[in-house]
Coordinates of N, CA and C and ligand atoms in Angstrom, one line a residue:
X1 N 91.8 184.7 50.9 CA 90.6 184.2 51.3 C 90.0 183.2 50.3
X2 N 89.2 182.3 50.4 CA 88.6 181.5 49.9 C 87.7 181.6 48.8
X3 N 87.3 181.2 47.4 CA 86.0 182.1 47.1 C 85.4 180.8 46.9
X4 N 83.9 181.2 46.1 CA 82.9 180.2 45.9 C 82.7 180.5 44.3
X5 N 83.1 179.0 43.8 CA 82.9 179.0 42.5 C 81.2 178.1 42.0
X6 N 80.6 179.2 41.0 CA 79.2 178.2 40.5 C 79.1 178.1 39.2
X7 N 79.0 177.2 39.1 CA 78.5 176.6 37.7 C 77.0 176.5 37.5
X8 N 76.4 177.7 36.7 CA 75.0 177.5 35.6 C 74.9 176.6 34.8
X9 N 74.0 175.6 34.7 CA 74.1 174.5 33.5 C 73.0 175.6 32.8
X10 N 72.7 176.6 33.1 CA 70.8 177.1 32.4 C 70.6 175.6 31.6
X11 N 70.0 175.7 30.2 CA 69.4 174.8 29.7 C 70.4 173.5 28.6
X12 N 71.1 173.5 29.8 CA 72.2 172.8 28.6 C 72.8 171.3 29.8
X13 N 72.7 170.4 29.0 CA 73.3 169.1 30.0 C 72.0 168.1 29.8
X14 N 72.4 167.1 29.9 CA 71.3 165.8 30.2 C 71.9 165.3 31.7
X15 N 70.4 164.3 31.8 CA 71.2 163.5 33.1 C 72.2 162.7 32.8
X16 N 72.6 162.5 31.9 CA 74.0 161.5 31.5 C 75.0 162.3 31.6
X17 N 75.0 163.2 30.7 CA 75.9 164.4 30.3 C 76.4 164.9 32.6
X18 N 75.8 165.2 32.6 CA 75.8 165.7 34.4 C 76.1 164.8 34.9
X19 N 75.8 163.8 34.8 CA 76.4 161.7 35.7 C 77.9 162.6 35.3
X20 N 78.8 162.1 34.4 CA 79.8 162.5 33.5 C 80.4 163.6 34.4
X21 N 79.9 165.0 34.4 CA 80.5 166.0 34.5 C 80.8 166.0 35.8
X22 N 79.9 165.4 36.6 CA 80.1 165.6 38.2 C 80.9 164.3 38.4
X23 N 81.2 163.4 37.6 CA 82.1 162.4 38.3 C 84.0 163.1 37.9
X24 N 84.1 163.6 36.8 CA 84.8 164.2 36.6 C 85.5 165.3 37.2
X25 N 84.4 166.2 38.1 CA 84.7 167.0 38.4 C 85.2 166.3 40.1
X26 N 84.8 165.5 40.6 CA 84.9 165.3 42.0 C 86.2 164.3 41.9
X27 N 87.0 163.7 40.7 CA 88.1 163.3 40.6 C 89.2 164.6 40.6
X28 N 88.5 166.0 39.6 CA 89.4 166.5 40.0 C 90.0 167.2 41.5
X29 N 88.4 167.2 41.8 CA 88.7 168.0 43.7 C 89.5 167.2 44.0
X30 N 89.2 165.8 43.7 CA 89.8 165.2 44.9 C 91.6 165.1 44.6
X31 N 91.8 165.0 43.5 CA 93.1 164.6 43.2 C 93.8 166.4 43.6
X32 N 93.0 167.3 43.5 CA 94.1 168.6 43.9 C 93.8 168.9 44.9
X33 N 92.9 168.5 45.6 CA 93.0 168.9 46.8 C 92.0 170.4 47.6
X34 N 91.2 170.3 46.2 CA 90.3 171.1 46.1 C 89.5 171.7 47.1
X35 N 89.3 172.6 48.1 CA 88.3 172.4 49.4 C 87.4 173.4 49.6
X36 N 87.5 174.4 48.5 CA 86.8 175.8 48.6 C 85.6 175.3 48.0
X37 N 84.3 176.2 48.4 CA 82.9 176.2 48.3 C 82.6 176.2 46.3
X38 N 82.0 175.0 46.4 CA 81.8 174.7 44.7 C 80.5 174.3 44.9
X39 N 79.6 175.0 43.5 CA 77.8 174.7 43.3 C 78.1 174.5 41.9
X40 N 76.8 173.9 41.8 CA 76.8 173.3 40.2 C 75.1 173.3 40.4
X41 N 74.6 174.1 39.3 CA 73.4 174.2 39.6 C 73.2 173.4 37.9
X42 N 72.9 172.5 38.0 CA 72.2 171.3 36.4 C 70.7 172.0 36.1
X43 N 70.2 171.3 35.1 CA 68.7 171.5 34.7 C 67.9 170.5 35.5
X44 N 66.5 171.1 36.2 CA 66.0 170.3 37.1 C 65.7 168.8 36.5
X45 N 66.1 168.1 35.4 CA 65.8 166.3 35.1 C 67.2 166.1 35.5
X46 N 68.0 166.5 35.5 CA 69.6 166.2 36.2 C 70.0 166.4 37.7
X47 N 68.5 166.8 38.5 CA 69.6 166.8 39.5 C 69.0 165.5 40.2
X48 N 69.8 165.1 41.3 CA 70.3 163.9 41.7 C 70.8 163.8 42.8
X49 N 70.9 162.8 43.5 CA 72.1 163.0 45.3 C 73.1 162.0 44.1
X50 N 74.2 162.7 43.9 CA 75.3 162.2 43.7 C 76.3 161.7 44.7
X51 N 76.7 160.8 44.5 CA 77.9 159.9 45.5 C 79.4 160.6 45.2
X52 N 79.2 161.7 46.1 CA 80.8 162.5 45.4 C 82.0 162.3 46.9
X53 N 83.3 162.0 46.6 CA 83.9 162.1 47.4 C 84.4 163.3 48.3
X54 N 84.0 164.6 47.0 CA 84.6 166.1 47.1 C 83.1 166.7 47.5
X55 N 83.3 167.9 47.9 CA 81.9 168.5 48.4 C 81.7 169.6 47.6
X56 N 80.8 168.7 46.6 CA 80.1 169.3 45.6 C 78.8 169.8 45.8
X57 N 78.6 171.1 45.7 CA 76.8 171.4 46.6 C 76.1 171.4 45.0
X58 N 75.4 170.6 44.9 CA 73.9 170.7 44.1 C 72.6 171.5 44.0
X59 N 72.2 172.2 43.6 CA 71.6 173.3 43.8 C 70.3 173.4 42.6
X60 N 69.4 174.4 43.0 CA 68.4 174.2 41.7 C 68.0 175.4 40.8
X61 N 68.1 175.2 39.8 CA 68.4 176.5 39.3 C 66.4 177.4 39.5
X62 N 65.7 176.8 40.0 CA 64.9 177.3 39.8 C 64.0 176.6 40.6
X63 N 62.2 177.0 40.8 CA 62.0 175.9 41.8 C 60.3 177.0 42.3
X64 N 59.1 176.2 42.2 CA 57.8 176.9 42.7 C 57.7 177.3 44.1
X65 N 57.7 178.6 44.5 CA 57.0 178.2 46.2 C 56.1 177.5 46.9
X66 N 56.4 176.3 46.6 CA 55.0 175.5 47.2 C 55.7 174.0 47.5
X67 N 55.1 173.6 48.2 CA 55.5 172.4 48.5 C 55.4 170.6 47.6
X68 N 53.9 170.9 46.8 CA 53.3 170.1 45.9 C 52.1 171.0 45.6
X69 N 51.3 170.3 44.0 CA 50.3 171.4 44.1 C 50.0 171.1 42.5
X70 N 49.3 172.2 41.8 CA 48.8 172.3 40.6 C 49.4 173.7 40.0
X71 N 51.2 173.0 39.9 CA 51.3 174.1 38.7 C 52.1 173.9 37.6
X72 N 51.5 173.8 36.8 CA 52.0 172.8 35.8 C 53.0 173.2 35.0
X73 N 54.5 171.9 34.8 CA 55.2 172.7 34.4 C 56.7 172.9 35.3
X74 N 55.8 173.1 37.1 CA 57.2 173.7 37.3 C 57.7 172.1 38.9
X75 N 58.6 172.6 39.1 CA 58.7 171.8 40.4 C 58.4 172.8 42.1
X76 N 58.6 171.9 43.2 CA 58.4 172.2 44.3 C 59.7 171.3 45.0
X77 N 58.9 171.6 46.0 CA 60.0 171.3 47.1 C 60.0 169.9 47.5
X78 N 59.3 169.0 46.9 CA 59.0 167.9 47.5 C 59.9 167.2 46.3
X79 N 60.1 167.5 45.0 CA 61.0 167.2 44.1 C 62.2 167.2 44.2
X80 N 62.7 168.9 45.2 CA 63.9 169.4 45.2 C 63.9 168.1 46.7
X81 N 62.9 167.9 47.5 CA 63.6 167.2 49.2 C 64.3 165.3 48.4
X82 N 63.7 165.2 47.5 CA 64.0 164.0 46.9 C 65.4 163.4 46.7
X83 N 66.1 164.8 46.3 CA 67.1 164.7 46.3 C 68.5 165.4 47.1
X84 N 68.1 165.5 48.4 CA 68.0 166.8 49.2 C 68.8 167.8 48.7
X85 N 68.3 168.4 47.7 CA 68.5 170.0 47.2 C 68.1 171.1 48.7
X86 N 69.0 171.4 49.0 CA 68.7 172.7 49.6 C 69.6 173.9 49.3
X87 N 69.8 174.0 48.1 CA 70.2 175.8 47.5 C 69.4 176.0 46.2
X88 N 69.4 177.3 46.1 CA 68.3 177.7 44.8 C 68.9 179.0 44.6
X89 N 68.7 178.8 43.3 CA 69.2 180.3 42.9 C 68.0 181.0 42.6
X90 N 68.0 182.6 43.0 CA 66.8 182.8 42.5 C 66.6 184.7 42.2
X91 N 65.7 184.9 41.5 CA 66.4 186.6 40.6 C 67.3 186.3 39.7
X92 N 67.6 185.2 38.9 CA 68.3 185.6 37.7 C 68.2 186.0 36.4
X93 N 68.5 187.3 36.1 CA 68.0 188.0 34.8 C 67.4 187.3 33.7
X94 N 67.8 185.8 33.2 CA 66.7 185.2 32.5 C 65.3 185.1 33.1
X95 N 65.4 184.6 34.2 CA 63.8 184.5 34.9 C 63.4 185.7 34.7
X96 N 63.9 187.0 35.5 CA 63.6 188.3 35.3 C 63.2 188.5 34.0
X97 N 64.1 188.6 32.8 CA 63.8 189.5 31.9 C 63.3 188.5 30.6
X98 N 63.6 187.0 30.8 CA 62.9 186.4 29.3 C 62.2 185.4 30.0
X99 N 61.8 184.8 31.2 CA 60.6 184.7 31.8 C 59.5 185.5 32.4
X100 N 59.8 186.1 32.9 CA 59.3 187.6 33.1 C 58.8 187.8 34.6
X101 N 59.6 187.2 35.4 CA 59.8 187.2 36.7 C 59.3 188.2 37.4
X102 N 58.4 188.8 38.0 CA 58.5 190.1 38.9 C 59.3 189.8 39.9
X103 N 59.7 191.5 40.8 CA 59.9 191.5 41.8 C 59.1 191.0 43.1
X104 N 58.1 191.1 42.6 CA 57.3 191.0 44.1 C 57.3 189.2 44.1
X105 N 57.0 188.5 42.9 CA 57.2 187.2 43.2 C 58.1 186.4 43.5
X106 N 59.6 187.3 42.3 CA 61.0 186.9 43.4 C 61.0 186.9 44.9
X107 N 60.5 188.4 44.9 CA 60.1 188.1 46.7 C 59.8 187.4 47.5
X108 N 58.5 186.8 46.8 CA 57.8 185.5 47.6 C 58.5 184.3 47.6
X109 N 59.1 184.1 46.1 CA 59.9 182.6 46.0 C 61.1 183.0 47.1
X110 N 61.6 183.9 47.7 CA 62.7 184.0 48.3 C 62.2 184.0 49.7
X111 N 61.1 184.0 50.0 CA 60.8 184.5 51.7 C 60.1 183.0 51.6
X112 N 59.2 182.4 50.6 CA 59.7 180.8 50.9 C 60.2 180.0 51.2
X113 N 61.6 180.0 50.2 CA 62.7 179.4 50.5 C 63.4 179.3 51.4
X114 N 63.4 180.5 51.7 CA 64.1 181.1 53.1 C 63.4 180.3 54.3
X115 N 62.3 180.6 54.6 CA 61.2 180.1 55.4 C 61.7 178.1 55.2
X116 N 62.4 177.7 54.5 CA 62.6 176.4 54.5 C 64.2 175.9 54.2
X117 N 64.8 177.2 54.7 CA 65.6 177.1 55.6 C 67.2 176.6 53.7
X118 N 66.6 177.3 52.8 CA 67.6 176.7 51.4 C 68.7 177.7 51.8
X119 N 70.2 177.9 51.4 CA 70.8 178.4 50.7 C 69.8 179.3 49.7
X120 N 70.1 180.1 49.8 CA 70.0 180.8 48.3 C 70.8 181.9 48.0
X121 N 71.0 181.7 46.8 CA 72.1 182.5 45.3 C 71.2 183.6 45.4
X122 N 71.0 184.8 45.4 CA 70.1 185.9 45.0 C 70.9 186.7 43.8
X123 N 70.5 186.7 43.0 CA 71.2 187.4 41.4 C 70.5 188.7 41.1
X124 N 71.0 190.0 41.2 CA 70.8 191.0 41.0 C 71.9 191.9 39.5
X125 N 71.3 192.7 39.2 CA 72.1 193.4 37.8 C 71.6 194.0 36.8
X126 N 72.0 195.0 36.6 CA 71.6 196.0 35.8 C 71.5 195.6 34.1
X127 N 70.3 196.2 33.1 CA 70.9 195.9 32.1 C 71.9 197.1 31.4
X128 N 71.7 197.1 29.9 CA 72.9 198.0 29.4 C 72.0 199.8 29.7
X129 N 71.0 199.5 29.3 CA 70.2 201.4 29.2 C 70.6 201.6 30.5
X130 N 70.2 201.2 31.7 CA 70.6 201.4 32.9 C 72.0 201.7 32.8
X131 N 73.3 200.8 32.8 CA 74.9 201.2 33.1 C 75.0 202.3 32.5
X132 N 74.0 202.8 30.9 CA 74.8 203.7 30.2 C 74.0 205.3 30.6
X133 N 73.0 205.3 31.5 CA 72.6 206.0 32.5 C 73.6 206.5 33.5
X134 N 74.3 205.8 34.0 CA 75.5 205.9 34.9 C 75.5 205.4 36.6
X135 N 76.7 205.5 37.0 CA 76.6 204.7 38.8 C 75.5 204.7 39.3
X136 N 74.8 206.0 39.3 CA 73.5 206.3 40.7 C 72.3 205.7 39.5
X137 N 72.4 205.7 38.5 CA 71.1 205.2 38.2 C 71.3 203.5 38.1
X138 N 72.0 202.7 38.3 CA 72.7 201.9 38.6 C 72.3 201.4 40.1
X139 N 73.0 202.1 41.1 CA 72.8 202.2 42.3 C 71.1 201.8 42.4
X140 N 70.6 202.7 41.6 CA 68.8 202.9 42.0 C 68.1 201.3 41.9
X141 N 69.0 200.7 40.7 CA 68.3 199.9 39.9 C 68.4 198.8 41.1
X142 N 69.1 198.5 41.3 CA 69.7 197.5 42.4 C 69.1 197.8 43.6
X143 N 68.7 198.6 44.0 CA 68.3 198.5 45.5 C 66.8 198.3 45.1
X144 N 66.3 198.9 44.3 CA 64.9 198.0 43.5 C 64.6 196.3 43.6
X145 N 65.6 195.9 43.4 CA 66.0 194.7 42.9 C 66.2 193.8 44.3
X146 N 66.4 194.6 45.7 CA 66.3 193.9 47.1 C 64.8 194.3 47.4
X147 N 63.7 194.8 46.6 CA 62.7 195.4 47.5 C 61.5 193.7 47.6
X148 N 61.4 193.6 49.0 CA 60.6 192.7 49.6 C 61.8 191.3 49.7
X149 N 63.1 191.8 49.9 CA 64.3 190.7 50.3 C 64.7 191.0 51.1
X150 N 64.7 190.0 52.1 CA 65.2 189.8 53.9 C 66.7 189.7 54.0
X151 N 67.5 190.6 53.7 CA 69.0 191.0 53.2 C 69.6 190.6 54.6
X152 N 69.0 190.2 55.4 CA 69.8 189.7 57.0 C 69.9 188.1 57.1
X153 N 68.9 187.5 56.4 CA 69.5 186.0 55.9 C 70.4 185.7 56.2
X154 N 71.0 184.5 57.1 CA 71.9 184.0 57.2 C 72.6 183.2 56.3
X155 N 71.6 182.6 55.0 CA 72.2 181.8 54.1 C 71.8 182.4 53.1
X156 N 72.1 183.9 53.2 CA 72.7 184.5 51.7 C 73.8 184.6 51.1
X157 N 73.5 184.1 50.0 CA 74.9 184.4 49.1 C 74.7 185.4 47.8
X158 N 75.1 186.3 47.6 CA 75.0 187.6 46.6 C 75.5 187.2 45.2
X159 N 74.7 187.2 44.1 CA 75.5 187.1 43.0 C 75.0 188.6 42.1
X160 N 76.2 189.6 41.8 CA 76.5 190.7 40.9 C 76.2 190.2 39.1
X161 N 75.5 190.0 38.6 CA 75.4 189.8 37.2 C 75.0 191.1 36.2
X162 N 75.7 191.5 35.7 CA 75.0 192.6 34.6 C 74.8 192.0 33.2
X163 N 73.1 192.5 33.1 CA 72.5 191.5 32.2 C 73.5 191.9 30.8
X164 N 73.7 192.9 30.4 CA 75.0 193.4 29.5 C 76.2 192.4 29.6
X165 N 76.4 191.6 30.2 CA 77.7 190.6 30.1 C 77.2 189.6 30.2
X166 N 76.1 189.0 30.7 CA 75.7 188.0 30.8 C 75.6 187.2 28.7
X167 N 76.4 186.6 28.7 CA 76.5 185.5 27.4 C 76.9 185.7 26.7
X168 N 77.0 187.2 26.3 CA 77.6 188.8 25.6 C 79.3 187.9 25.1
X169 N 80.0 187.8 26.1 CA 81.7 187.9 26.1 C 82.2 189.2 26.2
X170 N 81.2 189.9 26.7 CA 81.5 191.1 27.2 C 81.8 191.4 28.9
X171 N 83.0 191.2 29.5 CA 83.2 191.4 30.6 C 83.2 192.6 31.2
X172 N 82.5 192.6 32.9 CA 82.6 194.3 33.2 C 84.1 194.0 33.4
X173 N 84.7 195.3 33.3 CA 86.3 195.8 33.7 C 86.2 195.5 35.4
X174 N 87.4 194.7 35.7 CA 87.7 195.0 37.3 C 87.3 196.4 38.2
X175 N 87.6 197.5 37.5 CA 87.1 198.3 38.0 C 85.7 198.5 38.5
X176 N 85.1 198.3 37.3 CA 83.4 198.4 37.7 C 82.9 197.8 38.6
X177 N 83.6 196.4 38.5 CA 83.5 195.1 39.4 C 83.5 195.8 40.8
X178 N 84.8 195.9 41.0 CA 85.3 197.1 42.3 C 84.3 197.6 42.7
X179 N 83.8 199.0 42.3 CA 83.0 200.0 42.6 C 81.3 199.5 42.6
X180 N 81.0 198.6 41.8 CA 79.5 198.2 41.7 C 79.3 197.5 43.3
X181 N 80.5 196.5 43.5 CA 80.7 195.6 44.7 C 80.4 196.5 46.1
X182 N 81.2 197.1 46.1 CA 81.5 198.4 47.0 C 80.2 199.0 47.2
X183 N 79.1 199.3 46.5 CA 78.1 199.6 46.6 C 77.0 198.8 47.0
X184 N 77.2 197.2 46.6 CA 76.2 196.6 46.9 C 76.6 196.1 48.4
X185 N 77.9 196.2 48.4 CA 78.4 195.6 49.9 C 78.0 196.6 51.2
X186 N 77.4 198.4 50.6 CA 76.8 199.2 51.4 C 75.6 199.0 51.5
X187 N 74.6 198.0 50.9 CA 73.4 197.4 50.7 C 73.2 196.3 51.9
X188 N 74.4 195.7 51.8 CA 74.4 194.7 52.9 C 75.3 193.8 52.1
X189 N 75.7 192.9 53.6 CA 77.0 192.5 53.4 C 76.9 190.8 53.6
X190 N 76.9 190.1 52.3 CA 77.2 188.7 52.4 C 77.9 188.5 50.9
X191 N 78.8 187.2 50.9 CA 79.4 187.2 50.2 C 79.0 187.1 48.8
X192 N 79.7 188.1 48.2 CA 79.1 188.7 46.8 C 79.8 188.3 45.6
X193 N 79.3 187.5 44.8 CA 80.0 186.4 43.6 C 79.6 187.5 42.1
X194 N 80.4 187.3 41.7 CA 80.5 188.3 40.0 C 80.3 187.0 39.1
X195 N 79.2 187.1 38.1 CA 78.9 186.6 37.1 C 78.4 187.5 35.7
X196 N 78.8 187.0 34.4 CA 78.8 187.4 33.5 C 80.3 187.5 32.4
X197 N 79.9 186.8 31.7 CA 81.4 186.2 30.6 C 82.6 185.8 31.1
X198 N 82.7 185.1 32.4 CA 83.8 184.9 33.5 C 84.0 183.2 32.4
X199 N 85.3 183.5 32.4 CA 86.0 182.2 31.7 C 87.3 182.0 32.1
X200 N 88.4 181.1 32.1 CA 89.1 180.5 32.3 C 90.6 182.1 31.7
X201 N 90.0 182.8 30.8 CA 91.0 183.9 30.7 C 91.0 184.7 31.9
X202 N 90.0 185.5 31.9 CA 89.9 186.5 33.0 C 89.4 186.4 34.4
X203 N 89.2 184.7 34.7 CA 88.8 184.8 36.5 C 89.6 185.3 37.1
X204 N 91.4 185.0 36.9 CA 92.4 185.4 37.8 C 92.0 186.4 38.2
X205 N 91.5 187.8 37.4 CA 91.9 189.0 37.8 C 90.4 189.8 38.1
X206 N 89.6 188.3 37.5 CA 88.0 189.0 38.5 C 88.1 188.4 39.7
X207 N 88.7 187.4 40.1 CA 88.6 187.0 41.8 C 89.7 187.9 42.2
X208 N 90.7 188.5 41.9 CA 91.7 189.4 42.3 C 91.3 190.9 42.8
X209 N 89.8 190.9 42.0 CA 89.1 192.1 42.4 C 88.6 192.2 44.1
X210 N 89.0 193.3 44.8 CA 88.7 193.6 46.4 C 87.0 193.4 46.6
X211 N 86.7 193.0 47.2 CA 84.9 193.2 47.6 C 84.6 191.8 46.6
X212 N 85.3 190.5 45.4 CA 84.4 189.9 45.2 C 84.9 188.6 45.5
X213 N 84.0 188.0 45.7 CA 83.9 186.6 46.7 C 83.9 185.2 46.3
X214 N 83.6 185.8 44.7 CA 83.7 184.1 44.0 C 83.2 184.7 42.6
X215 N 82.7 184.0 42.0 CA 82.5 183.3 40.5 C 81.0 182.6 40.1
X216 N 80.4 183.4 39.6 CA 78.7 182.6 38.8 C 79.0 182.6 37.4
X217 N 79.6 181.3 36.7 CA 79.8 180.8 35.5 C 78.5 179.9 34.9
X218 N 78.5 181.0 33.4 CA 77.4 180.4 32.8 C 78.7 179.3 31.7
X219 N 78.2 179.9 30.6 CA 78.6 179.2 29.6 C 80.0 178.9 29.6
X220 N 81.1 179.1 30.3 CA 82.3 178.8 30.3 C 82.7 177.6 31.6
X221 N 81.4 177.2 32.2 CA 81.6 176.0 33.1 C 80.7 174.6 32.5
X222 N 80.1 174.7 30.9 CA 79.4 174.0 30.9 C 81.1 173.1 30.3
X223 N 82.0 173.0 29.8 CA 82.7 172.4 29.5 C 83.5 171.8 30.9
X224 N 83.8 170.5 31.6 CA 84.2 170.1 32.9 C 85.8 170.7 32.7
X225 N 86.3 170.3 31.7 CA 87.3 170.7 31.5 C 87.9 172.3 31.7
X226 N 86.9 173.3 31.2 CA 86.8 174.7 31.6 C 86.6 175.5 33.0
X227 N 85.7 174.3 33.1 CA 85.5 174.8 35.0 C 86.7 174.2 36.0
X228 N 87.2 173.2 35.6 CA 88.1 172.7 36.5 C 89.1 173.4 35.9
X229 N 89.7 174.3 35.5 CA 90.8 175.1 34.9 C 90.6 176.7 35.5
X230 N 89.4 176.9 35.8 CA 89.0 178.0 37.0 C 89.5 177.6 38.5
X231 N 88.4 176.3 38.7 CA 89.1 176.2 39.8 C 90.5 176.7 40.3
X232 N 91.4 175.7 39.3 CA 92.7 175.6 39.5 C 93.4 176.9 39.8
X233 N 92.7 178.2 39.1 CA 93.2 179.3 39.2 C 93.0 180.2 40.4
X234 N 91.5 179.7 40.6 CA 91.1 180.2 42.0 C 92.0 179.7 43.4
X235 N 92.3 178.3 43.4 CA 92.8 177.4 44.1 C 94.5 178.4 44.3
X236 N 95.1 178.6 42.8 CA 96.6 179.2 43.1 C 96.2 180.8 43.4
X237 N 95.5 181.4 43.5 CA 95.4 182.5 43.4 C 95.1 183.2 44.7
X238 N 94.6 182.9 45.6 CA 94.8 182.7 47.0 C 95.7 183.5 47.1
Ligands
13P301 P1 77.7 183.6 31.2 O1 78.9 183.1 32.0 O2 77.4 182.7 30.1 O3 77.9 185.0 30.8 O4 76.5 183.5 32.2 C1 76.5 184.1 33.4 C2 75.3 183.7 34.2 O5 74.2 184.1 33.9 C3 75.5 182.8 35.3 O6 74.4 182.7 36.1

């Protein structure tokens, strides 16, 4: 089956640096023949309608519920229509936990979004005091984590992050991968992408994992060269 590979730029890339990486990267789709679902979410001064021959989806890593307005600081939709951005990622543990994101406003930014019709990435994950609690307290934390999310969305896409691997180089084991999946896939069922320390060593055998769907790369896709070396793997691995 197919999966969906993304690339986090979080706070790293220019608009030059991104011109570069996405021209790079749409040589390489195109030259292998690349055709599986690829996002590249840049920092919002980088994103752009790029001229790509390959179908590269652009996305935003972040983004106000509102259309235009007085909040200073962030963007809206009328920024993201500019360049027709329509995917967003949104719940990801930095917002969460070192912006300080609530639930209830993830909520709103999501039943916005939704309401205008984006893609959205929904990033849910436990940190470490939670895992070392064990599965059900685990289990608990996550279904917290859908409360005031319209889990019937047609243009959901799931992303599994445990804030414990997230930058760490600490990978969950296939296994956990497995069984976490498995549980979130009893939560509801759209396709569910694993992120956290996912690099060019161990994608093989985290996309090899049953129940996951793809790939949310932080720091091991900011290199073009590193991401297109996933691909490749995802591409033979089929
Ligand atoms: P790393 O790949 O750097 O662990 O980051 C994962 C992530 O947060 C992707 O959204």
């Amino acid at each position: 089956m197919s999966k969906i590979l993304a690339a986090n730029f979080k706070t790293n890339h220019t608009r030059a640096s991104t011109r570069a990486y996405v021209e790079a990267l749409d040589t390489f789709m195109e030259a292998s023949g690349y055709r599986d679902e690829v996002y590249l979410f840049p920092p919002a001064t980088a994103l752009n309608r790029f001229e790509t021959t390959s179908d590269i989806r652009i996305g935003a890593q972040n983004a106000y519920p509102i259309e235009n307005g007085s909040f200073t600081g962030e963007i809206g939709l009328e920024q993201l229509q500019e360049f027709g951005i329509d995917t967003i990622l949104i719940g990801h543990s930095e917002r969460r936990h070192i912006i300080g994101e609530s639930q209830s406003f993830i909520a709103q930014k999501y039943a916005w979004f939704k309401e205008q019709g984006f893609r959205i990435i929904y990033c849910i994950g436990e940190p470490l005091e939670v895992r070392e609690m064990g599965s059900e307290a685990v289990r608990r934390y996550l279904i917290d984590q859908f409360e005031g999310i319209d889990t019937s969305y047609e243009k959901l896409i799931l992303a599994y992050e445990p804030v414990w691997a997230i930058g760490t180089g600490k990978t969950a084991t296939p296994d956990l991968i497995e069984e976490t999946h498995a549980e979130i896939k009893k939560m509801t069922d759209h396709p569910l992408l694993y992120g956290g320390s996912v690099k060019p060593q161990n994608i093989g055998e985290i996309l090899a994992v049953p129940g996951c769907d793809g790939a949310l790369i932080g720091t091991a896709s900011w290199e073009v060269s590193s991401f297109t070396e996933m691909l490749r793997t995802a591409q033979t691995s089929k």
